[in-house]
Amino acid sequence: MWQDSSNHYGQWSSHSPYYAQNPQQNAPLQFYAPASDQGQFYPGSRSSLEGNMGTQNSMASGSVTHAYGGNIQQPGGWWTAFGTGGFEGEPPLLEELGINFSHIRAKSMTVLNPLQHVEERIMDDADLAGPLLFFFLFGMLLLLSGKPQFGYIYGFGLLGSMSIYTILNLMSDKGIDVYRVVSVLGYCLLPMVGVGAVSVVITLDGFVGYLLSLLSIIWCTFSASGIFVAVLRMSEQRLLVAYPVGLLYGCFALLSVFNVGAGGSGSGR
């Protein structure tokens, strides 16, 4: 039995192409011999490999150079993060963050000159960079004049913005989002920032202060109502829009004239 099976296995292996026909006896297995005549076992393998790799590297470097040739800038100082520094057509970092100084200046000039014609699409690129800057400047100027009112400023701003947003959407057919409402109210706070700067020099708790505060309320209200009616096409309802807006800026004027926290702290003592 064992002899037949061995003969069958030997007969099958003799006809198989995977086995040598005349295997040498007592010949050691040799998979790789690092001899001088290496080309006899692997003819031209290493040279062809190096040649192919060299060709591929040259093609890859050529394609990269063709795709990005001459547009990559060398790394510089920390200020390069605020430029285009990279690929051609890449926007600056401030523009990606939504901070555009040219738009801030244009909207500020519209507020400072309320008698000029206000375009309907002025708030298509609404942003909060300018309003947050003006709110912060107003609070810092009041702080320098001895009136730390940061909590009241942001509280009045938040409550007033939500109230104006609700009123405008109830009055208009077109509607407006809260982002644009906050942007308009923040930009139109710029005359009130000027009153805060005056409060650092002189005391506003007098006739001059009352007059400046009244003028700033009228200025801010006229500018904000003009932008709102231009965007929402509500020119016949400007007085109705200006009334709640004037009440909001009146609260900011009271903060610039009186020290709200002083009376409470004094009574506590």
Tab-separated table of N, CA, C and O in Angstrom, residues 60-109:
chain	number	residue	atom	x	y	z
A	60	ALA	N	7.737	62.519	-11.822
A	60	ALA	CA	6.983	63.109	-10.714
A	60	ALA	C	7.440	64.522	-10.428
A	60	ALA	O	6.644	65.432	-10.234
A	61	SER	N	8.761	64.730	-10.376
A	61	SER	CA	9.268	66.081	-10.132
A	61	SER	C	8.889	67.021	-11.253
A	61	SER	O	8.582	68.200	-11.030
A	62	GLY	N	8.866	66.505	-12.478
A	62	GLY	CA	8.477	67.355	-13.600
A	62	GLY	C	7.027	67.747	-13.531
A	62	GLY	O	6.650	68.879	-13.814
A	63	SER	N	6.136	66.800	-13.120
A	63	SER	CA	4.717	67.133	-13.021
A	63	SER	C	4.449	68.108	-11.887
A	63	SER	O	3.637	69.013	-12.012
A	64	VAL	N	5.140	67.946	-10.743
A	64	VAL	CA	4.968	68.884	-9.640
A	64	VAL	C	5.443	70.258	-10.039
A	64	VAL	O	4.817	71.279	-9.738
A	65	THR	N	6.581	70.310	-10.720
A	65	THR	CA	7.079	71.610	-11.160
A	65	THR	C	6.144	72.259	-12.152
A	65	THR	O	5.930	73.474	-12.129
A	66	HIS	N	5.533	71.425	-13.012
A	66	HIS	CA	4.594	71.987	-13.990
A	66	HIS	C	3.334	72.503	-13.309
A	66	HIS	O	2.752	73.502	-13.722
A	67	ALA	N	2.883	71.794	-12.214
A	67	ALA	CA	1.640	72.204	-11.562
A	67	ALA	C	1.829	73.417	-10.674
A	67	ALA	O	0.987	74.301	-10.621
A	68	TYR	N	2.949	73.487	-9.965
A	68	TYR	CA	3.143	74.565	-9.001
A	68	TYR	C	4.351	75.425	-9.342
A	68	TYR	O	4.941	76.041	-8.467
A	69	GLY	N	4.741	75.426	-10.529
A	69	GLY	CA	5.976	76.110	-10.883
A	69	GLY	C	5.913	77.602	-10.659
A	69	GLY	O	5.069	78.298	-11.210
A	70	GLY	N	6.758	78.115	-9.786
A	70	GLY	CA	6.948	79.532	-9.592
A	70	GLY	C	5.900	80.229	-8.763
A	70	GLY	O	5.967	81.441	-8.591
A	71	ASN	N	4.903	79.502	-8.148
A	71	ASN	CA	3.848	80.147	-7.402
A	71	ASN	C	3.961	79.938	-5.900
A	71	ASN	O	3.209	80.528	-5.152
A	72	ILE	N	4.830	79.062	-5.464
A	72	ILE	CA	4.985	78.803	-4.041
A	72	ILE	C	6.037	79.751	-3.481
A	72	ILE	O	7.152	79.813	-3.964
A	73	GLN	N	5.642	80.495	-2.435
A	73	GLN	CA	6.565	81.431	-1.813
A	73	GLN	C	7.340	80.740	-0.706
A	73	GLN	O	6.849	79.804	-0.081
A	74	GLN	N	8.534	81.229	-0.482
A	74	GLN	CA	9.354	80.677	0.582
A	74	GLN	C	8.812	81.117	1.933
A	74	GLN	O	8.278	82.213	2.073
A	75	PRO	N	8.901	80.262	2.966
A	75	PRO	CA	8.388	80.650	4.281
A	75	PRO	C	9.158	81.834	4.830
A	75	PRO	O	10.377	81.906	4.742
A	76	GLY	N	8.383	82.790	5.412
A	76	GLY	CA	8.991	83.996	5.956
A	76	GLY	C	8.666	84.141	7.433
A	76	GLY	O	8.506	83.165	8.164
A	77	GLY	N	8.494	85.397	7.876
A	77	GLY	CA	8.216	85.670	9.266
A	77	GLY	C	6.760	85.444	9.616
A	77	GLY	O	5.960	84.962	8.813
A	78	TRP	N	6.397	85.840	10.857
A	78	TRP	CA	5.034	85.611	11.333
A	78	TRP	C	4.030	86.454	10.570
A	78	TRP	O	2.856	86.115	10.507
A	79	TRP	N	4.486	87.562	9.972
A	79	TRP	CA	3.545	88.438	9.269
A	79	TRP	C	3.030	87.824	7.970
A	79	TRP	O	2.049	88.301	7.414
A	80	THR	N	3.694	86.780	7.491
A	80	THR	CA	3.218	86.155	6.251
A	80	THR	C	1.897	85.425	6.451
A	80	THR	O	1.229	85.097	5.476
A	81	ALA	N	1.530	85.157	7.716
A	81	ALA	CA	0.240	84.500	7.964
A	81	ALA	C	-0.934	85.400	7.613
A	81	ALA	O	-2.039	84.924	7.377
A	82	PHE	N	-0.716	86.727	7.583
A	82	PHE	CA	-1.787	87.655	7.268
A	82	PHE	C	-1.788	88.046	5.798
A	82	PHE	O	-2.559	88.893	5.382
A	83	GLY	N	-0.934	87.442	4.989
A	83	GLY	CA	-0.906	87.738	3.564
A	83	GLY	C	-1.449	86.580	2.757
A	83	GLY	O	-2.093	85.668	3.269
A	84	THR	N	-1.170	86.609	1.471
A	84	THR	CA	-1.642	85.544	0.604
A	84	THR	C	-0.755	84.324	0.659
A	84	THR	O	-1.200	83.235	0.341
A	85	GLY	N	0.456	84.464	1.108
A	85	GLY	CA	1.561	83.524	1.182
A	85	GLY	C	1.237	82.078	0.933
A	85	GLY	O	0.995	81.352	1.816
A	86	GLY	N	1.293	81.542	-0.156
A	86	GLY	CA	0.993	80.164	-0.460
A	86	GLY	C	0.764	80.016	-1.937
A	86	GLY	O	1.643	80.301	-2.731
A	87	PHE	N	-0.387	79.589	-2.302
A	87	PHE	CA	-0.718	79.388	-3.697
A	87	PHE	C	-1.332	80.651	-4.295
A	87	PHE	O	-1.882	81.485	-3.582
A	88	GLU	N	-1.246	80.729	-5.581
A	88	GLU	CA	-1.770	81.883	-6.290
A	88	GLU	C	-3.292	81.900	-6.203
A	88	GLU	O	-3.955	80.895	-6.425
A	89	GLY	N	-3.857	83.058	-5.860
A	89	GLY	CA	-5.300	83.194	-5.728
A	89	GLY	C	-5.843	82.851	-4.357
A	89	GLY	O	-7.046	82.897	-4.144
A	90	GLU	N	-4.977	82.492	-3.394
A	90	GLU	CA	-5.441	82.179	-2.051
A	90	GLU	C	-5.798	83.462	-1.315
A	90	GLU	O	-5.004	84.403	-1.279
A	91	PRO	N	-7.002	83.590	-0.698
A	91	PRO	CA	-7.402	84.834	-0.034
A	91	PRO	C	-6.620	85.043	1.255
A	91	PRO	O	-6.154	84.083	1.876
A	92	PRO	N	-6.475	86.280	1.711
A	92	PRO	CA	-5.782	86.540	2.973
A	92	PRO	C	-6.546	85.974	4.163
A	92	PRO	O	-7.738	85.653	4.072
A	93	LEU	N	-5.842	85.881	5.287
A	93	LEU	CA	-6.441	85.302	6.480
A	93	LEU	C	-7.584	86.161	7.005
A	93	LEU	O	-8.627	85.650	7.412
A	94	LEU	N	-7.419	87.493	7.002
A	94	LEU	CA	-8.469	88.372	7.502
A	94	LEU	C	-9.728	88.273	6.655
A	94	LEU	O	-10.844	88.360	7.172
A	95	GLU	N	-9.551	88.095	5.359
A	95	GLU	CA	-10.713	87.956	4.486
A	95	GLU	C	-11.437	86.641	4.740
A	95	GLU	O	-12.672	86.573	4.681
A	96	GLU	N	-10.702	85.580	5.041
A	96	GLU	CA	-11.342	84.305	5.369
A	96	GLU	C	-12.089	84.392	6.696
A	96	GLU	O	-13.080	83.700	6.895
A	97	LEU	N	-11.625	85.242	7.616
A	97	LEU	CA	-12.313	85.432	8.895
A	97	LEU	C	-13.479	86.401	8.793
A	97	LEU	O	-14.178	86.626	9.784
A	98	GLY	N	-13.700	86.992	7.632
A	98	GLY	CA	-14.810	87.918	7.451
A	98	GLY	C	-14.491	89.337	7.859
A	98	GLY	O	-15.417	90.110	8.140
A	99	ILE	N	-13.215	89.710	7.915
A	99	ILE	CA	-12.815	91.056	8.302
A	99	ILE	C	-12.288	91.763	7.059
A	99	ILE	O	-11.237	91.407	6.535
A	100	ASN	N	-13.037	92.734	6.599
A	100	ASN	CA	-12.676	93.483	5.405
A	100	ASN	C	-12.661	94.963	5.786
A	100	ASN	O	-13.713	95.573	6.019
A	101	PHE	N	-11.475	95.541	5.863
A	101	PHE	CA	-11.349	96.915	6.344
A	101	PHE	C	-11.950	97.924	5.369
A	101	PHE	O	-12.429	98.981	5.788
A	102	SER	N	-11.933	97.612	4.090
A	102	SER	CA	-12.537	98.538	3.131
A	102	SER	C	-14.046	98.616	3.315
A	102	SER	O	-14.642	99.701	3.252
A	103	HIS	N	-14.691	97.476	3.594
A	103	HIS	CA	-16.133	97.484	3.848
A	103	HIS	C	-16.455	98.169	5.169
A	103	HIS	O	-17.465	98.884	5.273
A	104	ILE	N	-15.618	97.967	6.177
A	104	ILE	CA	-15.829	98.645	7.466
A	104	ILE	C	-15.729	100.147	7.300
A	104	ILE	O	-16.536	100.917	7.845
A	105	ARG	N	-14.763	100.601	6.530
A	105	ARG	CA	-14.607	102.039	6.310
A	105	ARG	C	-15.782	102.602	5.517
A	105	ARG	O	-16.289	103.691	5.832
A	106	ALA	N	-16.260	101.873	4.509
A	106	ALA	CA	-17.384	102.356	3.700
A	106	ALA	C	-18.658	102.479	4.539
A	106	ALA	O	-19.394	103.480	4.439
A	107	LYS	N	-18.933	101.499	5.372
A	107	LYS	CA	-20.128	101.565	6.214
A	107	LYS	C	-19.996	102.632	7.292
A	107	LYS	O	-20.988	103.291	7.652
A	108	SER	N	-18.795	102.810	7.815
A	108	SER	CA	-18.588	103.864	8.808
A	108	SER	C	-18.797	105.245	8.196
A	108	SER	O	-19.389	106.136	8.833
A	109	MET	N	-18.337	105.454	6.968
A	109	MET	CA	-18.555	106.736	6.298
A	109	MET	C	-20.035	106.957	5.994
A	109	MET	O	-20.516	108.097	6.008
